Tab-separated table of C-alpha atoms in Angstrom:
chain	number	residue	atom	x	y	z
A	1	MET	CA	-8.912	-24.396	-21.819
A	2	PRO	CA	-11.362	-24.433	-18.938
A	3	ASP	CA	-13.896	-21.557	-18.957
A	4	ARG	CA	-12.948	-18.642	-17.023
A	5	GLN	CA	-14.916	-18.216	-13.663
A	6	PRO	CA	-15.582	-14.343	-13.543
A	7	THR	CA	-14.904	-12.506	-10.252
A	8	PRO	CA	-18.425	-10.634	-9.472
A	9	ILE	CA	-18.604	-7.009	-8.985
A	10	ALA	CA	-18.281	-6.267	-5.284
A	11	GLU	CA	-17.652	-2.589	-5.292
A	12	TYR	CA	-18.961	0.289	-7.200
A	13	VAL	CA	-17.719	3.764	-7.405
A	14	VAL	CA	-20.498	5.901	-7.916
A	15	LYS	CA	-20.242	9.359	-9.347
A	16	VAL	CA	-23.215	11.106	-7.566
A	17	ALA	CA	-22.209	14.593	-8.929
A	18	SER	CA	-20.187	15.162	-11.953
A	19	ARG	CA	-18.863	18.622	-11.114
A	20	CYS	CA	-16.796	19.910	-8.144
A	21	ASN	CA	-16.488	23.062	-6.260
A	22	LEU	CA	-12.735	22.695	-6.132
A	23	ASP	CA	-10.342	22.793	-9.218
A	24	CYS	CA	-7.474	20.679	-8.246
A	25	ASP	CA	-4.994	20.914	-11.058
A	26	TYR	CA	-3.950	17.126	-10.903
A	27	CYS	CA	-7.668	15.741	-10.951
A	28	TYR	CA	-8.179	12.691	-13.144
A	29	VAL	CA	-11.828	13.643	-13.938
A	30	TYR	CA	-11.236	17.155	-15.207
A	31	HIS	CA	-7.580	17.779	-16.073
A	32	HIS	CA	-6.483	14.525	-17.925
A	33	ALA	CA	-7.232	12.929	-21.191
A	34	ASP	CA	-10.928	12.015	-20.765
A	35	GLN	CA	-13.457	14.775	-20.826
A	36	GLY	CA	-16.533	12.710	-20.466
A	37	TRP	CA	-17.712	14.636	-17.613
A	38	ARG	CA	-18.663	17.572	-19.916
A	39	ARG	CA	-21.420	14.972	-21.364
A	40	GLN	CA	-22.784	14.060	-17.791
A	41	PRO	CA	-25.788	15.485	-16.090
A	42	VAL	CA	-24.716	17.608	-13.069
A	43	MET	CA	-26.253	15.354	-10.469
A	44	MET	CA	-27.471	11.640	-10.604
A	45	ALA	CA	-31.428	11.432	-10.951
A	46	ASP	CA	-33.553	9.479	-8.454
A	47	ARG	CA	-34.413	6.858	-11.221
A	48	VAL	CA	-30.649	6.162	-11.620
A	49	VAL	CA	-30.130	5.607	-8.032
A	50	ALA	CA	-33.393	3.266	-8.038
A	51	ALA	CA	-31.910	1.304	-11.150
A	52	LEU	CA	-28.374	1.098	-9.615
A	53	ALA	CA	-29.842	-0.291	-6.243
A	54	ALA	CA	-31.812	-2.776	-8.270
A	55	ARG	CA	-28.900	-3.816	-10.373
A	56	VAL	CA	-26.623	-4.141	-7.441
A	57	ARG	CA	-29.307	-6.138	-5.496
A	58	GLU	CA	-29.581	-8.544	-8.576
A	59	HIS	CA	-25.995	-9.157	-8.950
A	60	ALA	CA	-25.292	-9.598	-5.066
A	61	ARG	CA	-28.004	-12.299	-4.946
A	62	ARG	CA	-27.084	-14.104	-7.874
A	63	TRP	CA	-23.511	-14.301	-6.710
A	64	GLU	CA	-24.131	-14.592	-3.142
A	65	LEU	CA	-21.860	-11.913	-2.207
A	66	PRO	CA	-21.494	-11.534	1.666
A	67	ALA	CA	-20.552	-7.938	1.173
A	68	VAL	CA	-20.729	-5.024	-1.458
A	69	GLY	CA	-19.115	-1.643	-1.213
A	70	ILE	CA	-20.766	1.498	-2.699
A	71	ALA	CA	-18.222	4.525	-2.631
A	72	PHE	CA	-19.894	7.870	-3.313
A	73	HIS	CA	-17.343	9.878	-5.574
A	74	GLY	CA	-17.514	12.622	-7.965
A	75	GLY	CA	-16.711	15.359	-8.897
A	76	GLU	CA	-17.710	16.209	-5.347
A	77	PRO	CA	-20.493	14.025	-4.009
A	78	LEU	CA	-21.308	16.435	-1.183
A	79	LEU	CA	-22.546	18.665	-3.720
A	80	ALA	CA	-25.678	16.571	-3.668
A	81	GLY	CA	-26.656	18.235	-0.370
A	82	ALA	CA	-27.879	16.593	2.875
A	83	GLN	CA	-31.523	15.711	1.652
A	84	THR	CA	-30.387	14.291	-1.594
A	85	LEU	CA	-27.721	12.154	0.175
A	86	ASP	CA	-30.149	11.119	2.657
A	87	ARG	CA	-32.529	9.891	0.015
A	88	MET	CA	-29.929	8.076	-1.932
A	89	PHE	CA	-28.505	6.161	0.936
A	90	THR	CA	-31.967	5.415	2.213
A	91	VAL	CA	-32.854	3.594	-1.157
A	92	LEU	CA	-29.512	1.550	-1.336
A	93	ARG	CA	-29.895	0.408	2.386
A	94	ARG	CA	-33.414	-0.520	1.867
A	95	GLU	CA	-32.810	-2.544	-1.529
A	96	LEU	CA	-29.798	-4.243	-0.304
A	97	ALA	CA	-31.062	-5.122	3.231
A	98	GLY	CA	-31.124	-8.928	3.864
A	99	VAL	CA	-29.233	-9.813	0.450
A	100	THR	CA	-25.714	-8.476	1.322
A	101	GLU	CA	-23.818	-6.495	4.023
A	102	LEU	CA	-23.881	-2.989	2.407
A	103	VAL	CA	-20.417	-1.071	3.178
A	104	LEU	CA	-21.330	2.697	2.158
A	105	MET	CA	-18.302	4.982	1.677
A	106	CYS	CA	-17.731	8.573	0.518
A	107	GLN	CA	-14.714	10.396	-0.841
A	108	THR	CA	-14.962	13.907	-0.596
A	109	ASN	CA	-12.802	17.216	-0.569
A	110	GLY	CA	-14.268	17.906	2.756
A	111	THR	CA	-15.237	21.633	2.204
A	112	LEU	CA	-18.895	21.019	2.094
A	113	VAL	CA	-19.567	19.038	5.145
A	114	THR	CA	-22.280	20.974	7.152
A	115	PRO	CA	-23.534	19.519	10.280
A	116	ALA	CA	-26.718	18.463	8.475
A	117	VAL	CA	-24.508	16.418	5.900
A	118	ALA	CA	-22.187	14.973	8.634
A	119	ALA	CA	-25.344	13.700	10.420
A	120	VAL	CA	-26.678	12.221	7.207
A	121	LEU	CA	-23.429	10.396	6.846
A	122	ALA	CA	-23.257	9.131	10.402
A	123	ASP	CA	-27.024	8.224	10.334
A	124	HIS	CA	-26.371	5.878	7.296
A	125	ASP	CA	-23.004	4.583	8.840
A	126	VAL	CA	-21.014	5.892	5.668
A	127	ARG	CA	-17.208	5.863	6.034
A	128	VAL	CA	-15.976	9.023	4.891
A	129	GLY	CA	-12.340	9.573	3.384
A	130	VAL	CA	-11.259	13.173	3.092
A	131	SER	CA	-8.845	14.366	0.444
A	132	LEU	CA	-6.053	16.352	1.918
A	133	ASP	CA	-2.166	16.398	0.813
A	134	GLY	CA	-0.825	17.478	3.912
A	135	PRO	CA	-0.037	20.730	5.791
A	136	ARG	CA	-1.418	24.122	4.148
A	137	SER	CA	1.788	24.610	1.889
A	138	ALA	CA	1.407	21.058	0.447
A	139	ASN	CA	-2.404	21.273	-0.041
A	140	ASP	CA	-2.313	24.490	-1.600
A	141	ARG	CA	-0.052	23.429	-4.421
A	142	HIS	CA	-2.967	21.660	-6.173
A	143	ARG	CA	-6.118	21.775	-4.145
A	144	THR	CA	-7.526	25.083	-4.531
A	145	TYR	CA	-10.788	26.871	-5.614
A	146	ARG	CA	-11.110	28.011	-9.390
A	147	ASP	CA	-9.732	31.430	-8.398
A	148	GLY	CA	-6.673	29.765	-6.583
A	149	ARG	CA	-8.019	30.364	-2.836
A	150	SER	CA	-6.865	27.847	-0.623
A	151	SER	CA	-9.339	25.019	0.563
A	152	PHE	CA	-7.291	24.050	3.522
A	153	ASP	CA	-9.299	25.532	6.465
A	154	GLU	CA	-12.348	24.514	5.129
A	155	VAL	CA	-11.210	20.796	4.948
A	156	LEU	CA	-10.140	20.927	8.324
A	157	ALA	CA	-13.281	22.447	9.543
A	158	GLY	CA	-15.006	19.589	7.576
A	159	ILE	CA	-13.023	17.005	9.251
A	160	GLU	CA	-14.006	18.401	12.567
A	161	ARG	CA	-17.759	18.297	11.638
A	162	LEU	CA	-17.281	14.639	10.652
A	163	ARG	CA	-15.633	13.992	13.933
A	164	ALA	CA	-18.419	15.392	16.017
A	165	ALA	CA	-21.096	13.559	14.210
A	166	GLY	CA	-19.781	10.308	15.267
A	167	PRO	CA	-16.694	7.976	16.163
A	168	ARG	CA	-16.825	6.184	12.792
A	169	VAL	CA	-17.766	8.803	10.306
A	170	PHE	CA	-14.093	10.316	9.506
A	171	SER	CA	-12.305	7.196	8.224
A	172	GLY	CA	-9.157	8.486	6.531
A	173	VAL	CA	-7.118	10.910	4.620
A	174	LEU	CA	-6.157	10.516	0.973
A	175	ALA	CA	-2.956	12.346	0.035
A	176	THR	CA	-1.704	12.644	-3.709
A	177	ILE	CA	2.152	12.919	-3.362
A	178	ASP	CA	4.024	15.823	-4.777
A	179	LEU	CA	7.846	15.353	-4.454
A	180	ALA	CA	8.057	19.004	-3.610
A	181	ASN	CA	6.444	18.333	-0.269
A	182	ASP	CA	8.727	17.276	2.996
A	183	PRO	CA	7.291	13.727	3.504
A	184	LEU	CA	7.552	13.877	7.254
A	185	GLU	CA	5.571	17.013	7.303
A	186	VAL	CA	2.766	15.408	5.289
A	187	TYR	CA	2.897	12.365	7.769
A	188	ARG	CA	2.901	14.428	10.883
A	189	THR	CA	-0.004	16.669	9.445
A	190	ILE	CA	-2.096	13.573	8.414
A	191	ALA	CA	-1.242	11.461	11.659
A	192	GLY	CA	-2.166	14.532	13.718
A	193	LEU	CA	-5.827	14.356	12.413
A	194	ASP	CA	-5.975	10.943	13.908
A	195	PRO	CA	-7.766	9.169	11.069
A	196	ARG	CA	-7.965	5.386	11.127
A	197	HIS	CA	-6.535	5.095	7.510
A	198	CYS	CA	-4.464	7.066	5.196
A	199	ASP	CA	-3.709	6.448	1.511
A	200	LEU	CA	-0.850	8.203	-0.263
A	201	LEU	CA	-1.458	7.935	-3.863
A	202	LEU	CA	1.188	8.250	-6.826
A	203	PRO	CA	0.130	11.046	-8.922
A	204	HIS	CA	-1.364	9.605	-12.211
A	205	GLY	CA	0.697	9.188	-15.296
A	206	ASN	CA	1.768	6.886	-17.837
A	207	TRP	CA	4.463	6.264	-20.317
A	208	SER	CA	3.080	8.770	-22.734
A	209	SER	CA	2.154	11.329	-20.141
A	210	PRO	CA	4.876	10.622	-17.246
A	211	PRO	CA	4.166	11.770	-13.795
A	212	PRO	CA	6.028	14.876	-12.537
A	213	GLY	CA	9.622	13.864	-11.730
A	214	ARG	CA	9.523	10.509	-13.243
A	215	ASP	CA	12.230	10.086	-15.794
A	216	THR	CA	11.096	7.312	-17.946
A	217	THR	CA	14.427	6.737	-19.552
A	218	GLY	CA	16.208	6.341	-16.108
A	219	THR	CA	16.297	4.298	-13.077
A	220	GLY	CA	15.920	7.059	-10.461
A	221	THR	CA	13.264	6.317	-7.857
A	222	PRO	CA	12.339	9.583	-6.506
A	223	TYR	CA	8.687	8.356	-5.377
A	224	ALA	CA	9.928	5.310	-3.543
A	225	ASP	CA	12.691	7.516	-2.001
A	226	TRP	CA	9.780	9.893	-0.785
A	227	LEU	CA	7.700	7.092	0.475
A	228	GLY	CA	10.503	5.410	2.172
A	229	VAL	CA	11.036	8.335	4.366
A	230	ILE	CA	7.462	7.890	5.637
A	231	PHE	CA	7.631	4.026	5.825
A	232	ASP	CA	10.567	4.252	8.079
A	233	ARG	CA	8.867	6.557	10.475
A	234	TRP	CA	5.592	4.783	10.492
A	235	TYR	CA	6.955	1.296	10.629
A	236	ALA	CA	9.200	2.287	13.667
A	237	GLU	CA	6.267	3.323	15.759
A	238	PRO	CA	5.854	0.965	18.723
A	239	VAL	CA	2.242	1.355	18.427
A	240	GLN	CA	0.732	1.622	15.009
A	241	PRO	CA	-0.911	5.147	14.847
A	242	LEU	CA	-2.974	4.558	11.613
A	243	THR	CA	-2.902	2.349	8.636
A	244	ILE	CA	-1.206	3.387	5.440
A	245	ARG	CA	-2.735	1.407	2.628
A	246	ILE	CA	0.407	1.234	0.113
A	247	PHE	CA	2.712	-0.078	3.045
A	248	GLN	CA	0.380	-2.306	4.970
A	249	ASP	CA	-0.680	-4.076	1.625
A	250	THR	CA	2.764	-4.359	0.370
A	251	MET	CA	3.584	-6.085	3.942
A	252	SER	CA	0.638	-8.293	3.691
A	253	LEU	CA	1.446	-9.523	0.216
A	254	LEU	CA	4.971	-10.105	1.238
A	255	LEU	CA	3.911	-12.186	4.322
A	256	GLY	CA	1.639	-14.406	2.316
A	257	GLY	CA	-1.587	-12.514	2.735
A	258	GLY	CA	-3.660	-10.732	0.108
A	259	GLY	CA	-3.615	-7.160	-1.098
A	260	ALA	CA	-6.670	-5.093	-0.860
A	261	PHE	CA	-5.640	-2.251	-3.144
A	262	GLU	CA	-5.852	-2.569	-6.921
A	263	MET	CA	-2.364	-1.254	-7.464
A	264	LEU	CA	-0.778	-4.038	-5.803
A	265	GLY	CA	-0.834	-7.832	-6.101
A	266	THR	CA	-2.473	-9.975	-8.782
A	267	ASP	CA	-5.781	-10.728	-7.271
A	268	PRO	CA	-8.888	-10.243	-9.688
A	269	VAL	CA	-10.307	-6.762	-9.649
A	270	GLY	CA	-14.192	-6.892	-9.044
A	271	LEU	CA	-15.013	-3.018	-9.293
A	272	VAL	CA	-16.839	-0.795	-11.505
A	273	THR	CA	-17.665	2.816	-11.854
A	274	ILE	CA	-21.203	4.043	-12.232
A	275	GLU	CA	-21.421	7.421	-13.864
A	276	THR	CA	-23.730	10.154	-13.133
A	277	ASP	CA	-26.167	9.119	-16.054
A	278	GLY	CA	-25.969	5.523	-15.057
A	279	SER	CA	-23.256	4.430	-17.346
A	280	ILE	CA	-21.429	1.371	-16.230
A	281	GLU	CA	-17.787	2.163	-16.540
A	282	LEU	CA	-14.484	0.599	-15.863
A	283	VAL	CA	-12.077	1.967	-13.108
A	284	ASP	CA	-12.480	5.542	-13.336
A	285	THR	CA	-8.760	6.217	-13.005
A	286	LEU	CA	-8.585	5.112	-16.786
A	287	LYS	CA	-9.629	8.542	-17.611
A	288	THR	CA	-6.051	9.347	-17.299
A	289	THR	CA	-5.194	7.413	-20.504
A	290	TYR	CA	-7.381	8.442	-23.243
A	291	ASP	CA	-10.818	9.759	-23.977
A	292	GLY	CA	-13.434	6.926	-23.664
A	293	ALA	CA	-10.907	4.406	-21.972
A	294	ALA	CA	-13.298	3.601	-19.249
A	295	SER	CA	-16.386	3.253	-21.267
A	296	THR	CA	-18.393	0.073	-21.924
A	297	ASP	CA	-21.547	1.098	-23.560
A	298	LEU	CA	-23.643	-0.361	-20.632
A	299	ASN	CA	-26.035	1.517	-18.358
A	300	VAL	CA	-27.568	0.368	-15.290
A	301	LEU	CA	-30.906	1.654	-16.661
A	302	THR	CA	-30.808	-0.989	-19.510
A	303	HIS	CA	-28.180	-3.583	-18.472
A	304	SER	CA	-27.501	-5.766	-15.641
A	305	ILE	CA	-24.119	-5.907	-13.744
A	306	ASP	CA	-23.418	-9.543	-14.979
A	307	GLU	CA	-23.093	-8.069	-18.476
A	308	VAL	CA	-19.957	-6.113	-17.650
A	309	LEU	CA	-18.380	-9.314	-16.461
A	310	THR	CA	-17.534	-10.433	-20.225
A	311	HIS	CA	-16.212	-6.989	-21.228
A	312	PRO	CA	-12.696	-7.167	-22.277
A	313	GLY	CA	-11.780	-4.451	-20.016
A	314	VAL	CA	-12.947	-6.378	-16.742
A	315	VAL	CA	-11.669	-9.775	-18.003
A	316	VAL	CA	-8.256	-8.268	-18.457
A	317	ARG	CA	-8.235	-7.325	-14.730
A	318	GLN	CA	-9.259	-10.694	-13.412
A	319	ASP	CA	-6.585	-12.822	-15.276
A	320	GLY	CA	-4.152	-12.254	-12.637
A	321	LYS	CA	-0.438	-12.692	-13.999
A	322	GLU	CA	-1.642	-13.826	-17.339
A	323	SER	CA	-2.805	-10.276	-18.240
A	324	LEU	CA	0.884	-8.812	-17.324
A	325	ALA	CA	3.561	-7.870	-19.853
A	326	ALA	CA	6.131	-10.547	-20.115
A	327	GLN	CA	8.906	-8.289	-18.215
A	328	CYS	CA	6.517	-8.211	-15.258
A	329	ARG	CA	5.722	-11.720	-15.384
A	330	ALA	CA	9.458	-12.665	-15.391
A	331	CYS	CA	9.977	-10.029	-12.241
A	332	PRO	CA	10.944	-11.685	-8.949
A	333	ILE	CA	8.560	-9.208	-7.194
A	334	VAL	CA	5.406	-9.584	-9.389
A	335	ASP	CA	3.389	-11.302	-6.998
A	336	THR	CA	3.706	-8.263	-4.614
A	337	CYS	CA	3.877	-5.580	-7.407
A	338	GLY	CA	1.162	-6.964	-9.855
A	339	GLY	CA	2.354	-4.593	-12.420
A	340	GLY	CA	1.272	-1.444	-10.427
A	341	LEU	CA	-2.035	0.468	-11.268
A	342	TYR	CA	-3.420	-0.637	-14.411
A	343	PRO	CA	-3.705	2.982	-15.926
A	344	HIS	CA	-0.176	3.526	-15.075
A	345	ARG	CA	1.055	0.800	-17.602
A	346	TYR	CA	-0.570	2.773	-20.508
A	347	GLY	CA	1.448	4.012	-23.497
A	348	ASP	CA	0.202	5.402	-26.643
A	349	ASP	CA	2.027	2.856	-28.789
A	350	GLY	CA	1.365	-0.249	-26.874
A	351	GLY	CA	-2.040	0.091	-24.855
A	352	PHE	CA	-1.224	-1.550	-21.448
A	353	ASP	CA	1.086	-4.517	-22.110
A	354	ARG	CA	4.045	-3.048	-20.304
A	355	PRO	CA	4.896	-2.288	-16.694
A	356	SER	CA	3.942	0.485	-14.758
A	357	VAL	CA	5.465	3.993	-15.645
A	358	TYR	CA	6.411	3.800	-11.796
A	359	CYS	CA	8.380	0.347	-12.086
A	360	PRO	CA	11.621	1.462	-10.690
A	361	ASP	CA	10.038	3.147	-7.768
A	362	LEU	CA	7.696	0.033	-7.051
A	363	PHE	CA	10.713	-1.971	-7.306
A	364	ALA	CA	12.610	0.043	-4.958
A	365	LEU	CA	9.811	0.520	-2.326
A	366	ILE	CA	8.794	-3.167	-2.418
A	367	THR	CA	12.335	-4.404	-1.876
A	368	ARG	CA	13.116	-1.844	0.830
A	369	ILE	CA	9.965	-2.921	2.880
A	370	ARG	CA	10.856	-6.520	2.126
A	371	ASP	CA	14.622	-6.187	3.469
A	372	ARG	CA	13.281	-4.271	6.440
A	373	ILE	CA	10.614	-6.910	7.677
A	374	GLY	CA	12.826	-9.616	6.585
A	375	ASP	CA	15.789	-8.419	8.921
A	376	ASP	CA	13.033	-7.938	11.847
A	377	LEU	CA	11.685	-11.660	11.319
A	378	ARG	CA	15.064	-12.947	11.212
A	379	THR	CA	16.156	-10.959	14.247
A	380	LEU	CA	12.914	-12.324	16.035
A	381	ALA	CA	13.505	-15.840	14.757
A	382	THR	CA	17.075	-16.029	16.147
A	383	ALA	CA	16.053	-14.369	19.471
A	384	GLY	CA	13.392	-17.141	19.910
A	385	GLN	CA	15.799	-19.738	19.350
A	386	GLY	CA	18.173	-18.194	21.779
A	387	THR	CA	15.455	-18.387	24.483
A	388	GLY	CA	14.612	-21.998	23.568
A	389	ARG	CA	11.245	-21.143	21.827
B	1	MET	CA	14.159	-1.909	-16.776
B	2	GLU	CA	15.926	-5.135	-17.171
B	3	GLU	CA	18.635	-3.521	-15.269
B	4	ILE	CA	16.395	-2.863	-12.384
B	5	GLN	CA	15.190	-6.563	-12.362
B	6	ASP	CA	18.771	-7.803	-12.231
B	7	ARG	CA	19.255	-5.971	-9.002
B	8	ALA	CA	17.043	-8.382	-7.327
B	9	THR	CA	18.319	-10.905	-5.091
B	10	ASP	CA	16.562	-14.045	-4.107
B	11	PRO	CA	13.569	-12.686	-2.288
B	12	ALA	CA	13.642	-13.776	1.586
B	13	ASP	CA	10.961	-16.192	2.084
B	14	LEU	CA	9.276	-14.005	4.288
B	15	ALA	CA	5.894	-16.176	4.231
B	16	ASP	CA	7.999	-19.004	5.988
B	17	LEU	CA	9.455	-16.575	8.501
B	18	ALA	CA	5.972	-15.161	9.355
B	19	GLN	CA	4.958	-18.807	10.386
B	20	GLY	CA	7.754	-18.962	13.077
B	21	ASP	CA	6.633	-19.150	16.656
B	22	ALA	CA	8.429	-15.677	17.550
B	23	ALA	CA	6.651	-14.150	14.496
B	24	GLN	CA	3.249	-15.520	15.616
B	25	GLU	CA	3.836	-14.610	19.492
B	26	LEU	CA	4.311	-11.012	17.941
B	27	ALA	CA	1.133	-11.123	15.890
B	28	ASP	CA	-0.809	-12.349	18.795
B	29	THR	CA	0.358	-9.590	21.225
B	30	GLY	CA	2.077	-6.680	19.258
B	31	GLU	CA	0.809	-3.329	18.331
B	32	SER	CA	3.217	-2.379	15.738
B	33	ALA	CA	2.823	-2.234	11.942
B	34	LEU	CA	4.726	-5.522	11.483
B	35	ALA	CA	2.426	-7.205	14.178
B	36	ALA	CA	-0.684	-6.040	12.356
B	37	ALA	CA	0.714	-7.124	9.081
B	38	LEU	CA	1.413	-10.588	10.450
B	39	ARG	CA	-2.113	-10.760	11.876
B	40	ARG	CA	-3.520	-9.661	8.636
B	41	ALA	CA	-1.484	-12.130	6.523
B	42	ARG	CA	-2.611	-15.145	9.153
B	43	GLU	CA	-6.285	-14.327	8.664
B	44	GLU	CA	-6.181	-13.859	4.916
B	45	ASP	CA	-4.183	-17.089	4.469
B	46	GLY	CA	-6.738	-18.840	6.708
B	47	GLU	CA	-9.609	-17.465	4.540
B	48	LEU	CA	-7.776	-18.571	1.479
B	49	ARG	CA	-7.326	-22.115	2.827
B	50	ALA	CA	-10.888	-22.286	3.992
B	51	GLY	CA	-11.982	-21.376	0.388
B	52	HIS	CA	-14.076	-18.320	1.389
B	53	GLN	CA	-11.882	-15.342	0.430
B	54	SER	CA	-14.187	-12.547	0.631
B	55	TYR	CA	-15.064	-10.863	-2.824
B	56	ASN	CA	-14.246	-7.580	-1.429
B	57	LYS	CA	-10.362	-8.056	-1.396
B	58	HIS	CA	-9.255	-5.928	-4.383
B	59	SER	CA	-10.544	-2.571	-4.085
B	60	SER	CA	-10.235	1.122	-5.324
B	61	ASN	CA	-11.331	2.370	-1.817
B	62	PRO	CA	-9.431	2.163	1.613
B	63	TRP	CA	-12.254	3.320	3.796
């Protein structure tokens, strides 16, 4: 059997802050199985940032990576404040200059965007995604302060400050789906903010702890039905107003391109999480499965990034179809679905060797999109023949 | 679950349809979601064939 060629790590989710000023009830950091945040320092120290920059530089150079993405996450990364963020971005930009293209990103709840913070993000060319679940009624179901207050007005104000800081700063909106929300209202609200991108996320869950509304014994497809309403509207727009990752990736994969999202397709996954204390962890959404699921016992203070490439939790994400359950490998849409998001395959009795808990929804959504674009491409082809093309 | 998979019909060979003249013309000139998807698939297919696919393809972050 030939030696496996690992895929290097080209994306880092960096937990700049381990705490948050909001208390969203579905948050995978605080309200799921893993409680590792309690053992983390509140804020990433300068020496950890310096070590991270050096490790990323070393890895990028060794593997001749053309580009590396570093996404500031939390908790809430903007708790670091403008001065600290400026210092962190400066170190990363300086250390990676001339080695690789550094794409800086930040995922924020948007409530702590002051003019000073927005200016720092713009100065360092950081692409910022803001979490917002839709209109006020949708957002307030989950995304509140600890005392239950709405975060909606502060989020909108934050988006306006990002927009005022420069044309590229406000990049997109991340919304977690709640079946109780009207999908078209969610779509209209997000599109009305005029982001370049939108990410609609399935709420985290697995076979042992199923997502809301997902009956694991049945074949109902409530999430596909919800997303399908938005797909039909979005797809029919003559001029695409914004990208929606789950749809765009599905279409690209169906048409013979690649996927960019770790939830779809079978391309190798080359990303790790850096915890606030410098620990190198697997994809952070594994925290929804069991306590310690993302741990590797490695740390940027003492280990190279190369060392994580042989960790079983990384290897299994780079094996393509080989690592999927037999049922998935035999499925006609496996190349598009890829078994769904890895943490969604978890079950207490069988690890990850099973389809996604969202299997019926993914199947229904992908085939809906396949049939729709198939019809259109056939119509196009027929019309082309009719005109002699 | 098996019941679900049994519902699948032969998947349309969309990749072949996407290579057709009319689809390529749409990719060249269109502004719709389908046009954008056709462009992206064409670019990524080209990258794969050239053997220099970006390492940054499979991401957790959409921004």
